[in-house]
Amino acid sequence: MGCVRGKLAGFLLTMMLTILLSPMLEGGGDVTGGGPVLLRDIYMNAERVSEAMGMGGAVDPFLQKMVETVGADTSIDMVIQFPGRITGEDIVAVKRAGFRVIYRFSVVPALHVNGTGRALERLLRERDVFWCEYNERLQFFMDQSTTTINVTWVWDSVIERGARRDFRGIDGSGVTVVVLDSGIDAGHPDLDYGTKTIMNLKSDTGEDPWVEVENSDTSSGHGTHCAGTVAGNGDASGGARRGVAPGAHLIGLSVGEGFFITGAVGGLQWVYAHTRPGANPYNIRVVSNSWGAGGGEYSPKDVISIVSQRITYENNVVVVFAAGNSGGDGTDIQTSNYGNTPSNICVAAAERDGSGISDFSSKGQFGLEQTYPDVAAPGVRIWSTAARRTLISAMTKRGHATDFNPYYFPISGTSMATPHVAGAVALLFQACPSLKISDVMEEANETVREVWKEDPYAYVHEAELILEATARYMPPSGEGDPFADNYIPNNYSIGWDGKPFDLSQGFGLIQLDKAVGLALTLQELRTRDFNGDGVPDHPDATVMDALKQYLGIMEKRELEVEGSSGLYHNWKGEWSRFVNQSGKITSIETDQSHFVYIPEDAESLTVVLDYEAIRTSEPGVGTLAVVADVNGDGSPDWSQSLMNPSPHKENVINLASGSLSGHRGQVWVFNIEGRGFNFPILNLMQSTQYTEARVEYTVALIVETSSSDVNATFRDPHAIYGNWMPLERGNSTVRLTRQVYNLNNVKPIKEEVEKPAPRAGFPWIWALVVLLVLLAVAYVYRKQQDRLKNLVKKFRK
């Protein structure tokens, strides 16, 4: 009891200090001291820096402002870049100027140092320095959403090539996403440590050694929420709350809650080192960054921009950044300067239903197209995985008691939009492994585009082009000027593909059914041998080439599968109930609802349940049973025996006759009931919010029928609904509704045909022209002669 009181007192003290200190930390008080401090973002023009400090263009405007704020004799953290490889003389000069060297980066020639403004002046007078920036504290930008972006159609899509049909769909399999954030609770059922989250590394600063842990997100839960949106498998919800790329793997990089530029660089440096060509065993293709330093234009000197560009250009890894949560009215730049780096994808937060942009989503500045977001994704009240022992999840759950589920909670922010796009990129790389940097320059106004012509890093990745080309531009809705009620401006620019984009949403809301179709078309163009000579005909095909014909391969259609004996559907999950440390059992178990349409032609339904009765990883035991609500009243109408402790249960329901025969042609709601407990004696030494009794399971449904035509075309796009697959070896024709990508419709690229030269022979057209000219001259001459004769006659009179 004394331990509990001590923890409670510590928590209350932390909260009181946070409340008392927050005005000062946000710039409302006098800021002094030697360490990094958190201030409101302030943008300052580079020319003013030069005038004020006489340091030329080598000092970041925000660093200059920090020196002015804390005083020239107060030590602060900085990042100093050198124009080339760091030498011993550079290190000596840095120390002689008065700096303490904290860390030396390997990907860029830069040092993390601590020192005063006067030390900076001394260093700049002595050494040639490329760029100096403040080690700013970075801010975390915090299930309908998968339906809004049309990704549920992609997961079980059918790819047709030749006479073959591939029913496996596109779910991110074979691709790994790095989540650089507060960490990942890989003990969560949706983020399984070792299988889903294949590595989970923690470093207090990003400069210290990386340590492998199961749960690296023990303070906020921000990174866990993002990871679930990227690639969570949905086990804690029976698949209903899967991430965008549920087949992808995850790697967590945690630098804790004190998230500074140096920590971020350390994380990105890890990504760079582990994604080098030929040395990327996990096939890392995207890194998700739901954090930033505030609004500003892209600076080619910023260390995070430099490392991001090297990751993309040298290692072919897409870097995704949140636009920020500072709103804006278009009169200044609110979008993240890191998101505005050309090779990075900058993500705005849309409403969950795709009706507009959120009020908090950072906007660009009117007329500066290079500051506009690239695309938008849902970012309002996004339900995703909850780190089970964190402050955010505890506070959020108190505010959503009616929606309580210990494994999920909703929060809003461009942080929540960003992992949607990171997951989307994983899908695109599965569909088109040949994706690479493009030859299309990032959108910008004319002045900046002229400057960028000399910048080799001003181009975007093909994954970004695909998302932009297939996005749905959300029109302004309602009144208001310059913004409509849905925070879309009434004016827009025209982008690289001839489509509109604006300072709120970029090119619009991502649409992944189309994006995957475009990626599949591009891969087919690059790899197919159209003329049969054994060599691909268009290995250098571009997104522009695929854009001309990708819609021709896409169809949401009724699919007929002959030679089937029926239907099957299966899903997996993890049932659990929770026990407080006091031993009191909570009143709510996790909801495992799974909706399945039962065809009218079904004659029997076999229900098979397999589960792990004895759990060894976190010792415990349990018994489960499948229940079904067939009439939608919320109560089970059929169930397996919970008293039967067997880990394998199989039951056949007669649908041709009996009490349930009248419920064919309806949606049944399946759920899991259970009993279980773990061994609390083994958890006494753990500092946990609660312990869990957890049981993993799989359910399979099999429909058999003697009908020659089985109609299973019912389709609801929400992830909570299951979809049937055809059984083999039978005499029935099964009809299903699917997103079909028919790659047989991809055609070879048409070469530009030169206009044929005119045929040789007498140039009749020119003869006609000459004749007409001669006639015109004769006519004018005749008129002039007549006029002259008339004048002569008049003169003689």
Short mmCIF file of C-alpha atoms in Angstrom, two decimals, residues 336-692:
data_model
loop_
_atom_site.label_atom_id
_atom_site.label_comp_id
_atom_site.label_asym_id
_atom_site.label_seq_id
_atom_site.Cartn_x
_atom_site.Cartn_y
_atom_site.Cartn_z
CA SER A 336 7.02 21.62 -40.60
CA ASN A 337 10.34 22.61 -42.12
CA TYR A 338 11.28 18.93 -42.11
CA GLY A 339 8.07 18.00 -43.89
CA ASN A 340 8.85 20.72 -46.42
CA THR A 341 12.13 19.00 -47.33
CA PRO A 342 11.46 18.08 -51.00
CA SER A 343 12.24 14.37 -50.76
CA ASN A 344 10.13 13.95 -47.59
CA ILE A 345 6.34 13.48 -47.62
CA CYS A 346 4.54 16.15 -45.56
CA VAL A 347 1.18 14.95 -44.20
CA ALA A 348 -1.85 17.04 -43.24
CA ALA A 349 -4.64 15.82 -40.93
CA ALA A 350 -8.07 15.31 -42.49
CA GLU A 351 -11.36 14.68 -40.74
CA ARG A 352 -11.92 11.00 -40.02
CA ASP A 353 -14.68 10.77 -42.65
CA GLY A 354 -12.68 12.64 -45.30
CA SER A 355 -14.99 15.66 -45.37
CA GLY A 356 -12.29 18.29 -44.92
CA ILE A 357 -9.13 19.29 -43.08
CA SER A 358 -8.93 19.64 -39.31
CA ASP A 359 -8.65 23.12 -37.84
CA PHE A 360 -5.37 22.25 -36.08
CA SER A 361 -3.57 20.84 -39.14
CA SER A 362 -0.69 23.18 -40.02
CA LYS A 363 -1.19 25.22 -43.19
CA GLY A 364 1.35 26.55 -45.66
CA GLN A 365 1.64 30.18 -46.73
CA PHE A 366 -0.42 31.44 -49.66
CA GLY A 367 1.71 31.61 -52.79
CA LEU A 368 4.63 29.62 -51.37
CA GLU A 369 3.71 26.24 -52.83
CA GLN A 370 6.88 24.69 -51.44
CA THR A 371 5.36 25.09 -47.94
CA TYR A 372 2.10 23.27 -48.74
CA PRO A 373 1.54 19.74 -47.37
CA ASP A 374 1.94 16.98 -49.94
CA VAL A 375 -1.09 14.85 -49.08
CA ALA A 376 -3.66 14.41 -46.32
CA ALA A 377 -4.78 11.39 -44.27
CA PRO A 378 -7.31 10.95 -41.44
CA GLY A 379 -6.07 12.53 -38.22
CA VAL A 380 -9.12 13.30 -36.05
CA ARG A 381 -10.12 10.91 -33.23
CA ILE A 382 -8.13 8.03 -34.65
CA TRP A 383 -8.56 4.80 -32.71
CA SER A 384 -5.31 2.89 -32.46
CA THR A 385 -3.17 0.85 -30.11
CA ALA A 386 -2.73 2.02 -26.52
CA ALA A 387 0.52 1.51 -24.66
CA ARG A 388 -0.85 -0.29 -21.65
CA ARG A 389 1.11 1.45 -18.90
CA THR A 390 1.34 5.06 -19.97
CA LEU A 391 0.09 8.45 -18.89
CA ILE A 392 -1.65 9.36 -22.17
CA SER A 393 -3.67 6.17 -22.27
CA ALA A 394 -4.72 6.52 -18.64
CA MET A 395 -5.87 10.14 -19.07
CA THR A 396 -7.58 9.49 -22.39
CA LYS A 397 -9.49 6.50 -21.08
CA ARG A 398 -10.84 8.56 -18.21
CA GLY A 399 -12.33 10.88 -20.80
CA HIS A 400 -13.88 8.05 -22.83
CA ALA A 401 -15.37 5.77 -20.19
CA THR A 402 -18.20 4.65 -22.46
CA ASP A 403 -15.73 3.52 -25.13
CA PHE A 404 -13.35 1.85 -22.70
CA ASN A 405 -11.11 -0.78 -24.22
CA PRO A 406 -7.74 -1.15 -22.53
CA TYR A 407 -6.01 -1.87 -25.83
CA TYR A 408 -7.19 1.12 -27.90
CA PHE A 409 -7.91 4.80 -27.49
CA PRO A 410 -8.59 7.76 -29.81
CA ILE A 411 -6.40 10.84 -30.17
CA SER A 412 -6.08 13.50 -32.85
CA GLY A 413 -3.22 15.18 -34.66
CA THR A 414 -1.10 15.15 -37.77
CA SER A 415 0.83 12.56 -35.73
CA MET A 416 -2.10 10.25 -36.35
CA ALA A 417 -2.30 11.11 -40.06
CA THR A 418 1.39 10.48 -40.70
CA PRO A 419 1.42 6.73 -39.92
CA HIS A 420 -1.50 6.28 -42.35
CA VAL A 421 0.83 7.50 -45.10
CA ALA A 422 3.78 5.46 -43.81
CA GLY A 423 1.61 2.34 -44.00
CA ALA A 424 0.47 3.38 -47.47
CA VAL A 425 4.07 3.55 -48.68
CA ALA A 426 4.63 0.01 -47.38
CA LEU A 427 1.71 -1.17 -49.54
CA LEU A 428 3.16 0.60 -52.57
CA PHE A 429 6.56 -1.05 -52.14
CA GLN A 430 4.93 -4.48 -51.95
CA ALA A 431 3.00 -3.72 -55.15
CA CYS A 432 5.99 -2.12 -56.89
CA PRO A 433 9.39 -3.08 -55.41
CA SER A 434 11.14 -1.04 -58.14
CA LEU A 435 9.98 2.32 -56.75
CA LYS A 436 12.76 4.93 -56.67
CA ILE A 437 13.46 8.65 -56.67
CA SER A 438 11.73 10.40 -59.58
CA ASP A 439 12.76 13.14 -61.98
CA VAL A 440 9.84 15.35 -60.88
CA MET A 441 10.73 18.42 -58.83
CA GLU A 442 8.85 19.25 -55.64
CA GLU A 443 6.10 21.84 -56.08
CA ALA A 444 7.32 25.39 -55.50
CA ASN A 445 6.74 28.92 -56.73
CA GLU A 446 8.71 30.12 -59.75
CA THR A 447 11.39 31.93 -57.74
CA VAL A 448 12.22 28.89 -55.65
CA ARG A 449 12.06 26.52 -58.62
CA GLU A 450 14.79 28.53 -60.32
CA VAL A 451 16.97 28.13 -57.22
CA TRP A 452 16.14 24.43 -56.93
CA LYS A 453 17.35 23.77 -60.46
CA GLU A 454 20.81 23.81 -58.90
CA ASP A 455 19.75 21.57 -55.98
CA PRO A 456 20.17 17.84 -56.75
CA TYR A 457 17.93 17.00 -53.77
CA ALA A 458 14.83 18.93 -54.91
CA TYR A 459 13.09 15.90 -56.41
CA VAL A 460 10.42 13.66 -54.94
CA HIS A 461 10.12 9.90 -54.58
CA GLU A 462 7.86 7.91 -56.88
CA ALA A 463 5.84 6.77 -53.85
CA GLU A 464 4.91 10.41 -53.22
CA LEU A 465 4.00 10.94 -56.88
CA ILE A 466 1.69 7.93 -56.79
CA LEU A 467 -0.07 9.12 -53.64
CA GLU A 468 -0.48 12.61 -55.08
CA ALA A 469 -1.70 11.44 -58.48
CA THR A 470 -4.38 9.21 -56.95
CA ALA A 471 -5.46 11.47 -54.06
CA ARG A 472 -9.02 12.79 -53.81
CA TYR A 473 -8.99 16.57 -53.73
CA MET A 474 -11.49 17.69 -51.08
CA PRO A 475 -13.42 20.76 -52.31
CA PRO A 476 -14.28 23.68 -50.02
CA SER A 477 -17.60 23.24 -48.25
CA GLY A 478 -19.70 25.99 -46.69
CA GLU A 479 -19.05 29.68 -46.41
CA GLY A 480 -15.96 31.57 -45.38
CA ASP A 481 -13.07 33.43 -46.93
CA PRO A 482 -10.27 32.63 -47.53
CA PHE A 483 -11.18 29.26 -45.90
CA ALA A 484 -14.48 27.43 -46.17
CA ASP A 485 -16.11 25.77 -43.16
CA ASN A 486 -14.07 22.60 -43.73
CA TYR A 487 -10.80 24.60 -43.62
CA ILE A 488 -10.19 24.22 -47.35
CA PRO A 489 -9.17 27.48 -49.09
CA ASN A 490 -11.26 28.80 -51.94
CA ASN A 491 -8.14 29.19 -54.10
CA TYR A 492 -5.76 26.48 -55.23
CA SER A 493 -2.71 25.94 -57.42
CA ILE A 494 -2.25 23.46 -60.28
CA GLY A 495 0.26 20.69 -59.64
CA TRP A 496 2.62 18.57 -61.68
CA ASP A 497 -0.16 16.28 -62.89
CA GLY A 498 -2.56 19.08 -63.80
CA LYS A 499 -4.62 18.56 -60.64
CA PRO A 500 -5.34 21.08 -57.87
CA PHE A 501 -3.41 21.30 -54.62
CA ASP A 502 -3.61 23.83 -51.81
CA LEU A 503 -2.03 24.98 -48.57
CA SER A 504 -4.34 22.88 -46.35
CA GLN A 505 -4.45 19.42 -47.93
CA GLY A 506 -1.77 19.37 -50.60
CA PHE A 507 -3.06 17.15 -53.42
CA GLY A 508 -5.81 15.74 -51.22
CA LEU A 509 -6.83 12.68 -49.23
CA ILE A 510 -4.92 9.51 -50.07
CA GLN A 511 -6.96 6.80 -51.85
CA LEU A 512 -5.14 3.51 -51.56
CA ASP A 513 -7.23 1.39 -53.92
CA LYS A 514 -6.14 3.68 -56.74
CA ALA A 515 -2.60 4.16 -55.43
CA VAL A 516 -1.98 0.41 -55.34
CA GLY A 517 -3.48 0.08 -58.84
CA LEU A 518 -1.06 2.69 -60.16
CA ALA A 519 1.89 1.00 -58.41
CA LEU A 520 0.96 -2.42 -59.83
CA THR A 521 0.69 -0.93 -63.32
CA LEU A 522 4.12 0.68 -63.01
CA GLN A 523 5.72 -2.58 -61.86
CA GLU A 524 4.05 -4.50 -64.69
CA LEU A 525 5.32 -2.00 -67.28
CA ARG A 526 8.87 -2.30 -65.96
CA THR A 527 9.01 -6.08 -65.74
CA ARG A 528 6.82 -7.54 -68.52
CA ASP A 529 8.22 -8.91 -71.74
CA PHE A 530 5.53 -7.71 -74.15
CA ASN A 531 7.16 -8.86 -77.40
CA GLY A 532 8.39 -12.25 -76.20
CA ASP A 533 12.13 -11.71 -76.70
CA GLY A 534 12.93 -12.61 -73.09
CA VAL A 535 13.75 -9.04 -72.02
CA PRO A 536 11.43 -6.50 -70.31
CA ASP A 537 10.39 -3.91 -72.87
CA HIS A 538 10.03 -0.86 -70.60
CA PRO A 539 12.40 -1.14 -67.60
CA ASP A 540 12.60 2.66 -67.43
CA ALA A 541 8.84 3.26 -67.41
CA THR A 542 7.78 6.22 -65.27
CA VAL A 543 4.83 7.06 -63.06
CA MET A 544 3.62 9.26 -65.94
CA ASP A 545 3.56 6.24 -68.25
CA ALA A 546 1.57 4.17 -65.76
CA LEU A 547 -0.75 7.08 -65.02
CA LYS A 548 -2.07 6.98 -68.58
CA GLN A 549 -3.55 3.50 -68.24
CA TYR A 550 -3.80 2.37 -64.60
CA LEU A 551 -7.54 3.00 -64.32
CA GLY A 552 -8.02 0.38 -67.02
CA ILE A 553 -6.83 -2.42 -64.72
CA MET A 554 -9.13 -1.49 -61.80
CA GLU A 555 -12.59 -2.86 -61.18
CA LYS A 556 -14.72 -3.42 -58.09
CA ARG A 557 -16.74 -6.25 -59.52
CA GLU A 558 -18.62 -9.46 -58.99
CA LEU A 559 -16.17 -12.30 -59.43
CA GLU A 560 -17.26 -15.80 -60.49
CA VAL A 561 -15.13 -18.72 -59.29
CA GLU A 562 -16.00 -22.09 -60.83
CA GLY A 563 -15.22 -25.54 -59.46
CA SER A 564 -15.80 -24.66 -55.81
CA SER A 565 -17.31 -26.77 -53.04
CA GLY A 566 -18.27 -23.83 -50.83
CA LEU A 567 -16.74 -20.98 -48.86
CA TYR A 568 -14.32 -20.43 -46.02
CA HIS A 569 -13.29 -17.47 -43.88
CA ASN A 570 -10.84 -17.27 -40.98
CA TRP A 571 -9.52 -14.65 -38.61
CA LYS A 572 -7.32 -14.46 -35.54
CA GLY A 573 -7.33 -12.49 -32.34
CA GLU A 574 -6.35 -12.35 -28.70
CA TRP A 575 -8.99 -12.47 -25.98
CA SER A 576 -8.14 -10.87 -22.64
CA ARG A 577 -9.48 -9.60 -19.37
CA PHE A 578 -7.76 -7.28 -16.94
CA VAL A 579 -6.83 -7.48 -13.28
CA ASN A 580 -5.81 -4.41 -11.28
CA GLN A 581 -2.85 -4.72 -8.96
CA SER A 582 -5.32 -4.91 -6.10
CA GLY A 583 -6.67 -8.12 -7.63
CA LYS A 584 -10.06 -6.69 -8.58
CA ILE A 585 -11.28 -7.93 -11.96
CA THR A 586 -12.46 -5.19 -14.31
CA SER A 587 -16.06 -5.37 -15.48
CA ILE A 588 -15.26 -5.18 -19.20
CA GLU A 589 -13.51 -7.76 -21.35
CA THR A 590 -12.07 -6.90 -24.75
CA ASP A 591 -14.60 -6.83 -27.57
CA GLN A 592 -13.77 -9.38 -30.28
CA SER A 593 -16.83 -8.79 -32.50
CA HIS A 594 -16.49 -10.01 -36.08
CA PHE A 595 -19.28 -9.53 -38.63
CA VAL A 596 -19.85 -12.19 -41.32
CA TYR A 597 -22.61 -12.45 -43.94
CA ILE A 598 -24.14 -15.96 -44.13
CA PRO A 599 -25.23 -16.72 -47.74
CA GLU A 600 -28.82 -17.75 -48.45
CA ASP A 601 -27.52 -20.89 -50.21
CA ALA A 602 -25.65 -22.15 -47.12
CA GLU A 603 -26.76 -25.60 -45.97
CA SER A 604 -24.25 -26.07 -43.17
CA LEU A 605 -21.82 -23.86 -41.27
CA THR A 606 -18.80 -25.41 -39.56
CA VAL A 607 -17.27 -23.32 -36.77
CA VAL A 608 -13.69 -24.23 -35.78
CA LEU A 609 -11.91 -22.61 -32.82
CA ASP A 610 -8.25 -23.20 -31.92
CA TYR A 611 -6.58 -21.39 -29.05
CA GLU A 612 -3.60 -21.42 -26.71
CA ALA A 613 -5.04 -22.88 -23.50
CA ILE A 614 -1.78 -22.58 -21.57
CA ARG A 615 0.29 -19.43 -22.06
CA THR A 616 3.98 -19.74 -21.30
CA SER A 617 5.37 -16.31 -22.26
CA GLU A 618 3.28 -14.59 -19.56
CA PRO A 619 2.16 -17.65 -17.60
CA GLY A 620 -1.59 -18.22 -17.48
CA VAL A 621 -4.43 -20.51 -18.53
CA GLY A 622 -7.77 -20.00 -20.22
CA THR A 623 -10.70 -21.55 -22.03
CA LEU A 624 -12.59 -19.93 -24.91
CA ALA A 625 -15.78 -20.41 -26.91
CA VAL A 626 -17.26 -18.84 -30.05
CA VAL A 627 -20.71 -17.24 -29.71
CA ALA A 628 -22.96 -15.85 -32.44
CA ASP A 629 -25.70 -13.22 -32.43
CA VAL A 630 -27.78 -14.01 -35.53
CA ASN A 631 -30.60 -11.47 -35.16
CA GLY A 632 -28.71 -8.38 -34.05
CA ASP A 633 -30.26 -8.04 -30.59
CA GLY A 634 -26.89 -8.14 -28.82
CA SER A 635 -27.45 -11.53 -27.17
CA PRO A 636 -25.89 -14.83 -28.29
CA ASP A 637 -28.26 -17.13 -30.18
CA TRP A 638 -25.68 -19.89 -30.61
CA SER A 639 -22.52 -20.77 -28.73
CA GLN A 640 -19.87 -23.39 -28.22
CA SER A 641 -19.44 -24.87 -24.76
CA LEU A 642 -17.29 -22.72 -22.51
CA MET A 643 -17.16 -25.60 -20.02
CA ASN A 644 -15.27 -27.72 -22.54
CA PRO A 645 -11.57 -26.94 -21.87
CA SER A 646 -10.36 -28.40 -25.16
CA PRO A 647 -8.11 -26.01 -27.15
CA HIS A 648 -9.75 -27.28 -30.35
CA LYS A 649 -13.51 -26.98 -30.78
CA GLU A 650 -15.42 -27.82 -33.93
CA ASN A 651 -19.19 -27.58 -34.38
CA VAL A 652 -21.46 -28.00 -37.40
CA ILE A 653 -24.62 -25.88 -37.59
CA ASN A 654 -27.40 -27.27 -39.78
CA LEU A 655 -28.73 -24.34 -41.80
CA ALA A 656 -30.98 -26.35 -44.12
CA SER A 657 -33.46 -26.81 -41.28
CA GLY A 658 -33.76 -25.98 -37.62
CA SER A 659 -33.97 -22.78 -35.60
CA LEU A 660 -31.19 -20.92 -37.42
CA SER A 661 -32.25 -21.73 -40.98
CA GLY A 662 -34.34 -18.58 -41.15
CA HIS A 663 -31.31 -16.40 -40.53
CA ARG A 664 -29.51 -17.12 -43.77
CA GLY A 665 -28.92 -14.11 -46.00
CA GLN A 666 -28.08 -12.02 -42.92
CA VAL A 667 -25.00 -10.70 -41.13
CA TRP A 668 -24.10 -12.70 -38.03
CA VAL A 669 -21.99 -11.17 -35.26
CA PHE A 670 -19.42 -13.63 -33.91
CA ASN A 671 -17.60 -13.00 -30.66
CA ILE A 672 -15.36 -14.76 -28.16
CA GLU A 673 -16.29 -15.55 -24.58
CA GLY A 674 -13.68 -16.79 -22.18
CA ARG A 675 -12.42 -17.53 -18.74
CA GLY A 676 -8.81 -17.19 -17.83
CA PHE A 677 -6.24 -15.97 -15.39
CA ASN A 678 -2.52 -15.56 -15.16
CA PHE A 679 -0.32 -16.30 -12.19
CA PRO A 680 -0.10 -13.02 -10.23
CA ILE A 681 2.74 -14.27 -8.05
CA LEU A 682 4.99 -13.94 -11.11
CA ASN A 683 3.97 -10.31 -11.63
CA LEU A 684 4.59 -9.00 -8.12
CA MET A 685 8.03 -7.75 -9.08
CA GLN A 686 6.74 -5.86 -12.13
CA SER A 687 5.77 -2.17 -11.96
CA THR A 688 2.57 -2.42 -13.98
CA GLN A 689 -0.72 -0.59 -14.27
CA TYR A 690 -2.51 -3.92 -14.53
CA THR A 691 -1.90 -7.51 -15.54
CA GLU A 692 -3.74 -9.41 -18.24
#
